PDB file of C-alpha atoms in Angstrom:
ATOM      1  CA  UNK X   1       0.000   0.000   0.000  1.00  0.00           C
ATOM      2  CA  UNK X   2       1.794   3.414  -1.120  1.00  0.00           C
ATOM      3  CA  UNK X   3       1.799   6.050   1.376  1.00  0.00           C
ATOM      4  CA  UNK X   4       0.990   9.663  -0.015  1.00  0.00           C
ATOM      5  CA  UNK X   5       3.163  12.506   0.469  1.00  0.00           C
ATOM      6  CA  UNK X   6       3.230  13.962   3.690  1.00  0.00           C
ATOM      7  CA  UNK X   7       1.947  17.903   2.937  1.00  0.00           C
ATOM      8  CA  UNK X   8       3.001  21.009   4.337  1.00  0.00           C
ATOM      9  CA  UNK X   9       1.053  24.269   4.360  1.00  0.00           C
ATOM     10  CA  UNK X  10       1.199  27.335   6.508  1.00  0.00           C
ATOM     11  CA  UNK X  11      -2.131  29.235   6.293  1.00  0.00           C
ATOM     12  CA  UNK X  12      -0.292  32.105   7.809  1.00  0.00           C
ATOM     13  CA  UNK X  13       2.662  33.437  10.106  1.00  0.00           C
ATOM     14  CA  UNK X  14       3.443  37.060  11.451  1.00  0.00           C
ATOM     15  CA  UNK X  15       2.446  38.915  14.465  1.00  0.00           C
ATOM     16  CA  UNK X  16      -1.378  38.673  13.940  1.00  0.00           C
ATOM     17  CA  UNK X  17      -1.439  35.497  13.798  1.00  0.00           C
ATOM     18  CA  UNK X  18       0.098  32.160  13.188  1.00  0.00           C
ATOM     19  CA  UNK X  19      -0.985  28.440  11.963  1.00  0.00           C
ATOM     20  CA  UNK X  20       0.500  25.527  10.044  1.00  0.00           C
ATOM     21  CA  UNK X  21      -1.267  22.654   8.415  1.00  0.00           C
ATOM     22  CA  UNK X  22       0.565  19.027   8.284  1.00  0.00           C
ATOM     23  CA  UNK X  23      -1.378  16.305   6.520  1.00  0.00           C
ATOM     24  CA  UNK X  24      -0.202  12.817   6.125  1.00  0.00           C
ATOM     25  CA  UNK X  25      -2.567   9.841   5.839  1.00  0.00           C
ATOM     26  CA  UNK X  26      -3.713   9.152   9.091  1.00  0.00           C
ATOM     27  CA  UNK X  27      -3.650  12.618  10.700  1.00  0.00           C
ATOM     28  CA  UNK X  28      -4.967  16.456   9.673  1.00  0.00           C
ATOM     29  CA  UNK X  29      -3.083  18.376  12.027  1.00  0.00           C
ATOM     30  CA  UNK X  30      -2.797  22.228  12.934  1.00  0.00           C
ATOM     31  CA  UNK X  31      -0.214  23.895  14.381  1.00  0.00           C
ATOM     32  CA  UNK X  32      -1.571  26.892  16.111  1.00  0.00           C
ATOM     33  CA  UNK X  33      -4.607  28.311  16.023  1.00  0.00           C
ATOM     34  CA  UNK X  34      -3.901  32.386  15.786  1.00  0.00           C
ATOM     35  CA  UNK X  35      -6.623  32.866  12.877  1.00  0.00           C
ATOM     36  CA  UNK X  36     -10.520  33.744  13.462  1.00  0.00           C
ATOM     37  CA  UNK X  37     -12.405  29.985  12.460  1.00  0.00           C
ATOM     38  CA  UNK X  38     -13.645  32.286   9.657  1.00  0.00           C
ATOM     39  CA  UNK X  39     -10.513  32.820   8.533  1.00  0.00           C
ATOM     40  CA  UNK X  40      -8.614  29.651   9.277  1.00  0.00           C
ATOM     41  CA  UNK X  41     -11.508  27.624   6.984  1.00  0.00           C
ATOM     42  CA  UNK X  42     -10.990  30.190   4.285  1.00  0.00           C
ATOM     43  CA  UNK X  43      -7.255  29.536   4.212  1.00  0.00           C
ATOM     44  CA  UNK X  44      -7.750  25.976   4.404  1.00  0.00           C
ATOM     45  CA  UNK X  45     -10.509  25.761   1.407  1.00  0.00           C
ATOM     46  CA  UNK X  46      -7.439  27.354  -0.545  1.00  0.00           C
ATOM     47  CA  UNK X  47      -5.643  23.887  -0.327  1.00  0.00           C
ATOM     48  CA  UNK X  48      -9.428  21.965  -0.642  1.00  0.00           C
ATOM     49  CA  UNK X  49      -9.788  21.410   2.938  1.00  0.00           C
ATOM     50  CA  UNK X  50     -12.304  22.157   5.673  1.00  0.00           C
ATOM     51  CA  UNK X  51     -11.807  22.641   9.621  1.00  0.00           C
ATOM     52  CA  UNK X  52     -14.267  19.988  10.697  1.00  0.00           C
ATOM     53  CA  UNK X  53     -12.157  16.934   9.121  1.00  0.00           C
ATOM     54  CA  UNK X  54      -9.280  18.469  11.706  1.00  0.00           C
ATOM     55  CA  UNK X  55      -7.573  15.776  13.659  1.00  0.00           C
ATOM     56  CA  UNK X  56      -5.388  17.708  16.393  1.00  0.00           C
ATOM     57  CA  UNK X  57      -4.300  20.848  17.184  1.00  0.00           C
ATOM     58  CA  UNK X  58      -1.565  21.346  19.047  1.00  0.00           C
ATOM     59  CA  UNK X  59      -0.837  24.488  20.532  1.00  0.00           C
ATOM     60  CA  UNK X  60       2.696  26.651  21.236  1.00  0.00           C
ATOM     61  CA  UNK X  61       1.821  28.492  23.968  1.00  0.00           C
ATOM     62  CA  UNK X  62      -1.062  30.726  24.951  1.00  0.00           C
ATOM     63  CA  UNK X  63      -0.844  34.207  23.342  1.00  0.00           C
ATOM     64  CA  UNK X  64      -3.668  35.457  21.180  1.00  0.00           C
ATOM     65  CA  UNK X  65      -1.508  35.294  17.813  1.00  0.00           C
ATOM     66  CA  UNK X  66      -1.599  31.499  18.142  1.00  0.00           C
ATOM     67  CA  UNK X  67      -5.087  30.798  19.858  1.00  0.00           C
ATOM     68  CA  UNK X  68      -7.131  32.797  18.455  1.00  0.00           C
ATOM     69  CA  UNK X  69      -9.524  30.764  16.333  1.00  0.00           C
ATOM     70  CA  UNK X  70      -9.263  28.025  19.315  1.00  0.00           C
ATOM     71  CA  UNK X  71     -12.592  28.380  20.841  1.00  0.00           C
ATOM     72  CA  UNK X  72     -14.427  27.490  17.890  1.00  0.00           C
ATOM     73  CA  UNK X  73     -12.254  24.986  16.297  1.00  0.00           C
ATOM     74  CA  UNK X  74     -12.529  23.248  20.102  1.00  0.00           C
ATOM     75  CA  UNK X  75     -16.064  23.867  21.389  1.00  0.00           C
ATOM     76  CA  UNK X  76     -17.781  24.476  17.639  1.00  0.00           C
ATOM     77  CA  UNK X  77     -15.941  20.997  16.077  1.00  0.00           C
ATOM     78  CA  UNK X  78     -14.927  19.467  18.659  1.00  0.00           C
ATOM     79  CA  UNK X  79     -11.283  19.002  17.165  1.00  0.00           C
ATOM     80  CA  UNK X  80      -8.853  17.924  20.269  1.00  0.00           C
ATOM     81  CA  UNK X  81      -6.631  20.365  21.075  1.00  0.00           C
ATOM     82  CA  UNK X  82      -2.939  19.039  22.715  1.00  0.00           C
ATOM     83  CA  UNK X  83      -1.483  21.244  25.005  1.00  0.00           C
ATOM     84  CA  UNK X  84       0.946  21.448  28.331  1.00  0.00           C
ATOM     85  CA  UNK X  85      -1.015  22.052  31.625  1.00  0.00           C
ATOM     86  CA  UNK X  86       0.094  25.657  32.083  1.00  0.00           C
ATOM     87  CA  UNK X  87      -0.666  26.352  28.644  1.00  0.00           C
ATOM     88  CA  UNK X  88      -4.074  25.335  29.240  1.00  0.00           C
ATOM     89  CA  UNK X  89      -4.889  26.757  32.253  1.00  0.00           C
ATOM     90  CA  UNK X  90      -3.435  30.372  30.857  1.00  0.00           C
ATOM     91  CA  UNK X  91      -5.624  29.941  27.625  1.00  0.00           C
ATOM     92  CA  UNK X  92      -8.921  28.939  29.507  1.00  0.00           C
ATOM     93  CA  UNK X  93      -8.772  32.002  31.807  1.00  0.00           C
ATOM     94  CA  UNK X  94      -7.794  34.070  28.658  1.00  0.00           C
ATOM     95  CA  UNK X  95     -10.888  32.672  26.672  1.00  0.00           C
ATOM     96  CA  UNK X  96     -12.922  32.379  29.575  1.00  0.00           C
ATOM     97  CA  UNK X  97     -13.754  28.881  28.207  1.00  0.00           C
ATOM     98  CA  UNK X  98     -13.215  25.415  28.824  1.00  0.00           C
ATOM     99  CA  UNK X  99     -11.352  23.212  26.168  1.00  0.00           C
ATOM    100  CA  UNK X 100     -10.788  19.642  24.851  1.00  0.00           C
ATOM    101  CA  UNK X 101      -7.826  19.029  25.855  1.00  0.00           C
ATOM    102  CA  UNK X 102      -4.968  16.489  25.832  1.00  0.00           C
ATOM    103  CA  UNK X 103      -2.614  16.976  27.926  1.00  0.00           C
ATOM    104  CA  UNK X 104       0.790  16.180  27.761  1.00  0.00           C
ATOM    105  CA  UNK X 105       4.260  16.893  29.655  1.00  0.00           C
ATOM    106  CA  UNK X 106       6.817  19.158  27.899  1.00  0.00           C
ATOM    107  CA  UNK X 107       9.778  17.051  26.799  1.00  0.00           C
ATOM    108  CA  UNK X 108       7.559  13.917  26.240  1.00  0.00           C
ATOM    109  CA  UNK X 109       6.019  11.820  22.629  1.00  0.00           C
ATOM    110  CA  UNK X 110       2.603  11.439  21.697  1.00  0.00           C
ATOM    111  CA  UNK X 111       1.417   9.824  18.788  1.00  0.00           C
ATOM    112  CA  UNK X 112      -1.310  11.062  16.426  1.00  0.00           C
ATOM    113  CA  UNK X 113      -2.312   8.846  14.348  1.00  0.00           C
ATOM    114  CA  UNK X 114       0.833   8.237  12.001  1.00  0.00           C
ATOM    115  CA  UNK X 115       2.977  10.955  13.471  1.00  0.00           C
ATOM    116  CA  UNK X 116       4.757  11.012  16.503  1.00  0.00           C
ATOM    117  CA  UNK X 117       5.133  14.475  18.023  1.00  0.00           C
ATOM    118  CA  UNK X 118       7.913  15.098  20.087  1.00  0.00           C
ATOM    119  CA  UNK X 119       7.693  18.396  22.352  1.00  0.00           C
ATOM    120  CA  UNK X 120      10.866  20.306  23.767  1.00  0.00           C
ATOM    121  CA  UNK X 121      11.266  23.217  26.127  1.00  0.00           C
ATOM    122  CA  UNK X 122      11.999  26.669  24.222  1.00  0.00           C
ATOM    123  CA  UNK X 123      12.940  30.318  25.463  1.00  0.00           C
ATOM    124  CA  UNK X 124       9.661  32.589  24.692  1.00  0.00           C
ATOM    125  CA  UNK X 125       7.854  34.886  27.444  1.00  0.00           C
ATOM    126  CA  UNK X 126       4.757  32.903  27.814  1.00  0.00           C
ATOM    127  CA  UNK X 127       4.075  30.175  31.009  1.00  0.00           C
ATOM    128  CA  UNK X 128       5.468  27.061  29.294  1.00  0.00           C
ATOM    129  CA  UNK X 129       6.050  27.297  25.731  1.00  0.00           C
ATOM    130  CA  UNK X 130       7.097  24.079  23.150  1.00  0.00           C
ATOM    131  CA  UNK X 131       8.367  23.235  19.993  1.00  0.00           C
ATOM    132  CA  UNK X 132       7.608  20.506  17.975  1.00  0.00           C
ATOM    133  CA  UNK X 133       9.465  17.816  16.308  1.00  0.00           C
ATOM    134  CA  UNK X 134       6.595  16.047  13.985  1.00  0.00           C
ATOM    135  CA  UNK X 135       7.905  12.954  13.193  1.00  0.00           C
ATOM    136  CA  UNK X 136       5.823  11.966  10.181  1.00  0.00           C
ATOM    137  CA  UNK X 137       6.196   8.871   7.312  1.00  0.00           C
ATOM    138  CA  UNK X 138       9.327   9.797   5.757  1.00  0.00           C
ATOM    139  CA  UNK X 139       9.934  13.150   7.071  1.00  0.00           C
ATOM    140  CA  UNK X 140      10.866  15.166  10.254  1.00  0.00           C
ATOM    141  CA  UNK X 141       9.270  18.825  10.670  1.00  0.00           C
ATOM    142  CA  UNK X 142      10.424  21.113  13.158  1.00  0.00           C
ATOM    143  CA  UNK X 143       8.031  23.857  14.055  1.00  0.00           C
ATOM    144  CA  UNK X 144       9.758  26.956  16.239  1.00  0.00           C
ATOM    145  CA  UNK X 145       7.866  30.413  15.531  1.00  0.00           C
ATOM    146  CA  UNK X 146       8.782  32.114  18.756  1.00  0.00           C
ATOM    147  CA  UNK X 147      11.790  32.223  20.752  1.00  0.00           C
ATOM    148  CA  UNK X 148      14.395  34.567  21.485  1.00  0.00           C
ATOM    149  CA  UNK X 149      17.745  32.110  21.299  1.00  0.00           C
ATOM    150  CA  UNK X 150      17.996  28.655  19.489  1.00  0.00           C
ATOM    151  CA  UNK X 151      19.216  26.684  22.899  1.00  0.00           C
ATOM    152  CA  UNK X 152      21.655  23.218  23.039  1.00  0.00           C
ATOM    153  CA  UNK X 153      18.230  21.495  23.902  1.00  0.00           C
ATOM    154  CA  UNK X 154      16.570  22.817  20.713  1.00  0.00           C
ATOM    155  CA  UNK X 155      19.286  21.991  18.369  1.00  0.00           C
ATOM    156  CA  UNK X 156      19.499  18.773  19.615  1.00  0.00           C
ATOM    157  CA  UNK X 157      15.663  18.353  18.783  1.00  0.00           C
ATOM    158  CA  UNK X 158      16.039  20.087  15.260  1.00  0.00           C
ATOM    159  CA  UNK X 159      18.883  17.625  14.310  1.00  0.00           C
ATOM    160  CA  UNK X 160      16.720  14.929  13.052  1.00  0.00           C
ATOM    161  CA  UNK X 161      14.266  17.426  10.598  1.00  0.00           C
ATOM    162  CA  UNK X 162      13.963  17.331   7.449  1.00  0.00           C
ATOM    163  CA  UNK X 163      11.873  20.643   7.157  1.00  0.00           C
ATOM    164  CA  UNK X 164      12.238  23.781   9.970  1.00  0.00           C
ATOM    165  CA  UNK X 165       9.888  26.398  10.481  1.00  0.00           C
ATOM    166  CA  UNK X 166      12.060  28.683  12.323  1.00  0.00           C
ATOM    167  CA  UNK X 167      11.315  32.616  12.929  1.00  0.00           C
ATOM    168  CA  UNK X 168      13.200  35.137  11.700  1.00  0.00           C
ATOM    169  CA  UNK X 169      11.001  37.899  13.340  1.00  0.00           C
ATOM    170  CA  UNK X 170      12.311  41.358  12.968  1.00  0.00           C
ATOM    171  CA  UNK X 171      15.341  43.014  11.209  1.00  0.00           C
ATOM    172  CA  UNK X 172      18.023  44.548  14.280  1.00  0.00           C
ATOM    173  CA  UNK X 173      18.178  48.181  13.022  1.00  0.00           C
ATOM    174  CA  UNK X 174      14.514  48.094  11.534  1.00  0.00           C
ATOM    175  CA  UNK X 175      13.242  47.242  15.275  1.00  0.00           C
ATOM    176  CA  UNK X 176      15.621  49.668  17.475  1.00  0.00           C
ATOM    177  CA  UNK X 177      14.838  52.674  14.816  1.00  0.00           C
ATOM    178  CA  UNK X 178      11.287  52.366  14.803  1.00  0.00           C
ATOM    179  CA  UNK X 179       8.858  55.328  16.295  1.00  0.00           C
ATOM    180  CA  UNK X 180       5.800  52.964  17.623  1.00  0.00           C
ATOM    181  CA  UNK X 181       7.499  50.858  19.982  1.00  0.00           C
ATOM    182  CA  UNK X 182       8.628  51.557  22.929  1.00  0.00           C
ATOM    183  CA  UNK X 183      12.442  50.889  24.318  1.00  0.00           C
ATOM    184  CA  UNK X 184      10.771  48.413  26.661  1.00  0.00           C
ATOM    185  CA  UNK X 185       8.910  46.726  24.342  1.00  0.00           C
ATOM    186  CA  UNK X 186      11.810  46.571  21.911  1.00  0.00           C
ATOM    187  CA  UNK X 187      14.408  45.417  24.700  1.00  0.00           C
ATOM    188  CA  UNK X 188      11.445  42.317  25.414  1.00  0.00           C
ATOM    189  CA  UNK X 189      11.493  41.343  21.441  1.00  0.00           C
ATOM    190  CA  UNK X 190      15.362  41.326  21.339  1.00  0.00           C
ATOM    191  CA  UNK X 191      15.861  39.767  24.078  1.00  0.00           C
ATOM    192  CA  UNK X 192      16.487  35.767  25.220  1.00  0.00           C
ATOM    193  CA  UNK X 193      12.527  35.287  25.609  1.00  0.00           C
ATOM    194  CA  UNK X 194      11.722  37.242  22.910  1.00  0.00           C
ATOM    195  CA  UNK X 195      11.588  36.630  19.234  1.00  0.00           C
ATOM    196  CA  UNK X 196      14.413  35.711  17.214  1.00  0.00           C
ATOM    197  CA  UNK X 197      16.001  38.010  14.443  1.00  0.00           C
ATOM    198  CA  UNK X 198      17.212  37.736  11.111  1.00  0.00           C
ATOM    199  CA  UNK X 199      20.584  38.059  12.168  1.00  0.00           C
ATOM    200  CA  UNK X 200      20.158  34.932  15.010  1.00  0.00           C
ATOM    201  CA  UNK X 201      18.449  32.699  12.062  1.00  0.00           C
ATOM    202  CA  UNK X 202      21.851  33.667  10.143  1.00  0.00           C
ATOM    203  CA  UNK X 203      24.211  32.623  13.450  1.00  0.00           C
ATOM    204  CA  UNK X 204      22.324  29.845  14.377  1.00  0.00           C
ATOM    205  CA  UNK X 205      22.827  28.537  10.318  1.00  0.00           C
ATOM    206  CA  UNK X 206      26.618  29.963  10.499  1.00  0.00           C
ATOM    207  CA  UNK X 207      26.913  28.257  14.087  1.00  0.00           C
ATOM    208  CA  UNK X 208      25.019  25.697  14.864  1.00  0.00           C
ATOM    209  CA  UNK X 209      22.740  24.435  11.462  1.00  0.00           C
ATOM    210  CA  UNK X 210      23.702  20.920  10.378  1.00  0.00           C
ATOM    211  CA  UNK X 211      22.608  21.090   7.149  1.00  0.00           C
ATOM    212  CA  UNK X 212      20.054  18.178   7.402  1.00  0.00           C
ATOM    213  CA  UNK X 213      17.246  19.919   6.556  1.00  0.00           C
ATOM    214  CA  UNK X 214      16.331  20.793   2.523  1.00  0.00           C
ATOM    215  CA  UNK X 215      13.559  23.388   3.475  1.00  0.00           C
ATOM    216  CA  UNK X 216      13.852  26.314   5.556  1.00  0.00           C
ATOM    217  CA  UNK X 217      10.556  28.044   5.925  1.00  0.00           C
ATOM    218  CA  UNK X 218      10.815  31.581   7.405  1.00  0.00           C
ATOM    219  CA  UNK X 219       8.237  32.411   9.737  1.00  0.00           C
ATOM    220  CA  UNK X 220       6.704  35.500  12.299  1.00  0.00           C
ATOM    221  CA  UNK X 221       7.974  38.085  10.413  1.00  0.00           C
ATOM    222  CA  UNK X 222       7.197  41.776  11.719  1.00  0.00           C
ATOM    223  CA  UNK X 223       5.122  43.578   8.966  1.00  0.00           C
ATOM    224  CA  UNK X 224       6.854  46.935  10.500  1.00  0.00           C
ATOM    225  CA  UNK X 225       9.771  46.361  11.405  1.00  0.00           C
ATOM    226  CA  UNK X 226      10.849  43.720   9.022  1.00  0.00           C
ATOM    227  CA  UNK X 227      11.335  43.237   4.883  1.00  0.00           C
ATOM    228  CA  UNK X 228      11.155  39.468   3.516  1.00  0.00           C
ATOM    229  CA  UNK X 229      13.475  40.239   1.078  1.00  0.00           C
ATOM    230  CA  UNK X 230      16.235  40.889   3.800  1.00  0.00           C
ATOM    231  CA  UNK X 231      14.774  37.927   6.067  1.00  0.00           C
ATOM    232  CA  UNK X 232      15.763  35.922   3.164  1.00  0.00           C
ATOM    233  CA  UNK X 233      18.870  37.658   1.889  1.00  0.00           C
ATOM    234  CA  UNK X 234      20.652  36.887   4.937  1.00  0.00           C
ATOM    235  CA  UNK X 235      19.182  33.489   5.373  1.00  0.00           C
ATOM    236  CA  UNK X 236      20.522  32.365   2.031  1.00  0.00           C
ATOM    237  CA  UNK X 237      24.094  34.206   2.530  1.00  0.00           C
ATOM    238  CA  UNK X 238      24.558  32.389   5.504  1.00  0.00           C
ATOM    239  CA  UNK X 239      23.932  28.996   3.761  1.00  0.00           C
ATOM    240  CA  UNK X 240      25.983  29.793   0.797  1.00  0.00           C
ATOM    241  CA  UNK X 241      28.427  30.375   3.093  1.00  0.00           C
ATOM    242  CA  UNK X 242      28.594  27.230   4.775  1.00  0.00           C
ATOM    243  CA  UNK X 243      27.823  25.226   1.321  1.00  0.00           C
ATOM    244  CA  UNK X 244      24.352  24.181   2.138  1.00  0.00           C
ATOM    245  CA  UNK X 245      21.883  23.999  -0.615  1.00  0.00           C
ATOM    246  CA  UNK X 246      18.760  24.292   2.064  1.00  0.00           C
ATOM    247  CA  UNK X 247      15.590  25.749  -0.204  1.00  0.00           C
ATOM    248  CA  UNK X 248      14.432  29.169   1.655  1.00  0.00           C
ATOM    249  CA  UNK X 249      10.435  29.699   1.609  1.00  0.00           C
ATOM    250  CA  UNK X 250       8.903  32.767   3.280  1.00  0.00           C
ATOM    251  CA  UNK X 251       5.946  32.888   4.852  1.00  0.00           C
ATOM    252  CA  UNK X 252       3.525  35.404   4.664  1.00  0.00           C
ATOM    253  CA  UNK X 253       0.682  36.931   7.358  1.00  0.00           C
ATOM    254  CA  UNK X 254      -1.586  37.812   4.695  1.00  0.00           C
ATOM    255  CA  UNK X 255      -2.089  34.578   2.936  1.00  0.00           C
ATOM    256  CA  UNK X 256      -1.142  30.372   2.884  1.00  0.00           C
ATOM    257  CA  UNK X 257       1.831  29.257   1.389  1.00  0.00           C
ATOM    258  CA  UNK X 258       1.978  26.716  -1.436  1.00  0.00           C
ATOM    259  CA  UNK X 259       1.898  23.351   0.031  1.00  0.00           C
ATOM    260  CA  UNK X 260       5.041  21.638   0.425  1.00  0.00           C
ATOM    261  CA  UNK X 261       5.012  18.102  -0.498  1.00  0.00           C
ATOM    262  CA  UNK X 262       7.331  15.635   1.164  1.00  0.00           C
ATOM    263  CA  UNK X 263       7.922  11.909   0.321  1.00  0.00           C
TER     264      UNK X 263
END
């Protein structure tokens, strides 16, 4: 019996909201949830799918870019959503709702159906955020959208993908010159639990990226204080200089990607 391509799509990333779509044959899974419903099934009918054939969701961490749709995918669809206990508790008194959740234990597995999800510890400003390793037929997809440093814990996670989500949030000079945010706000963003820049995406290739993985996908960037064509510029210097031929995709806030099929 063949297996079909495991497929890829993010239905959006940036600071209004964030959500990834992984499909293989047993499992419809989203990453995230930071869309309206509205607008998460009108991203998803791009691709010919609907919300209510949804197997998981498994959530980040708690802020409103990446729950906001959550109430009605959980209470509306019923979809299960997979979460760590803190992350729960701090969405439920955000929503004022109760959810469907699964619960598991940062730095354990879970299987769902054919993919085995592997959660890690990262550095973000929220009560306990994760990454993800999804460990699919075939392929290994690393999700990270917010952190402020790429640890030893993470890269030992991220060894093993095949595809990396990984944010490249905000542009050094773009952030510290701009007029709407304030130093504090700025110093929180830079900083080792904030949100990592397109300078740290090019150390952690120069430094620390193995090579492994054949797709980057660029994700979270700042509409203001960002420009994808730098995000990627200095992505893709970084890997020419260390001889990797890693495909760069960017991401966008305002639309999904094209799916990504991997065999």
């Amino acid at each position: 019996m063949s297996t079909m391509p495991v497929r890829l799509t993010i239905l959006g990333s940036g600071s209004a909201g964030n959500c990834a779509y992984v499909e293989t044959d047993e499992a419809r899974i989203l990453i995230d949830a930071g869309f309206s419903l509205r607008q998460i099934r009108k991203r998803l009918a791009t691709i010919g799918r609907a919300p209510e054939n949804l197997t998981a969701i498994l959530l980040t961490h708690e802020h409103s870019d990446h729950v906001q749709g959550l109430a009605g995918l959980s209470q509306k669809l019923r979809v299960p959503v997979y979460c760590n206990r803190p992350t729960q508790e701090a969405i439920e008194f955000q929503l004022q709702a109760k959810l469907d959740c699964r619960l598991f234990t940062t730095r354990n597995s879970f299987e769902v159906g054919d993919v085995t999800v592997e959660t890690f510890d990262i550095l973000h400003d929220a009560q306990d955020p994760v990454g993800y390793l999804l460990r699919a037929p075939g392929v290994n997809i690393g999700f990270l959208t917010d952190l402020g440093q790429v640890t030893k814990l993470v890269l030992d996670r991220l060894r093993a993908a095949n595809v990396l989500l990984l944010e490249a949030n905000h542009d050094i000079k773009l952030l510290q010159d701009c007029p709407h945010r304030p130093w504090s706000l700025k110093q929180r963003l830079m900083g080792r639990f904030g949100h990592l820049s397109n300078t740290g995406v090019a150390q952690f290739i120069r430094e620390q990226f193995d090579g492994t993985a054949a797709h980057l996908m660029l994700a979270h960037l700042s509409e203001r204080n960002n420009h994808p064509a730098v995000a990627r510029q200095e992505s893709m210097k970084a890997l020419r200089d260390r001889g990797y031929k890693t495909a760069v995709t960017l991401t966008s806030q305002l639309y999904a990607t094209a799916p990504i099929q991997i065999s």
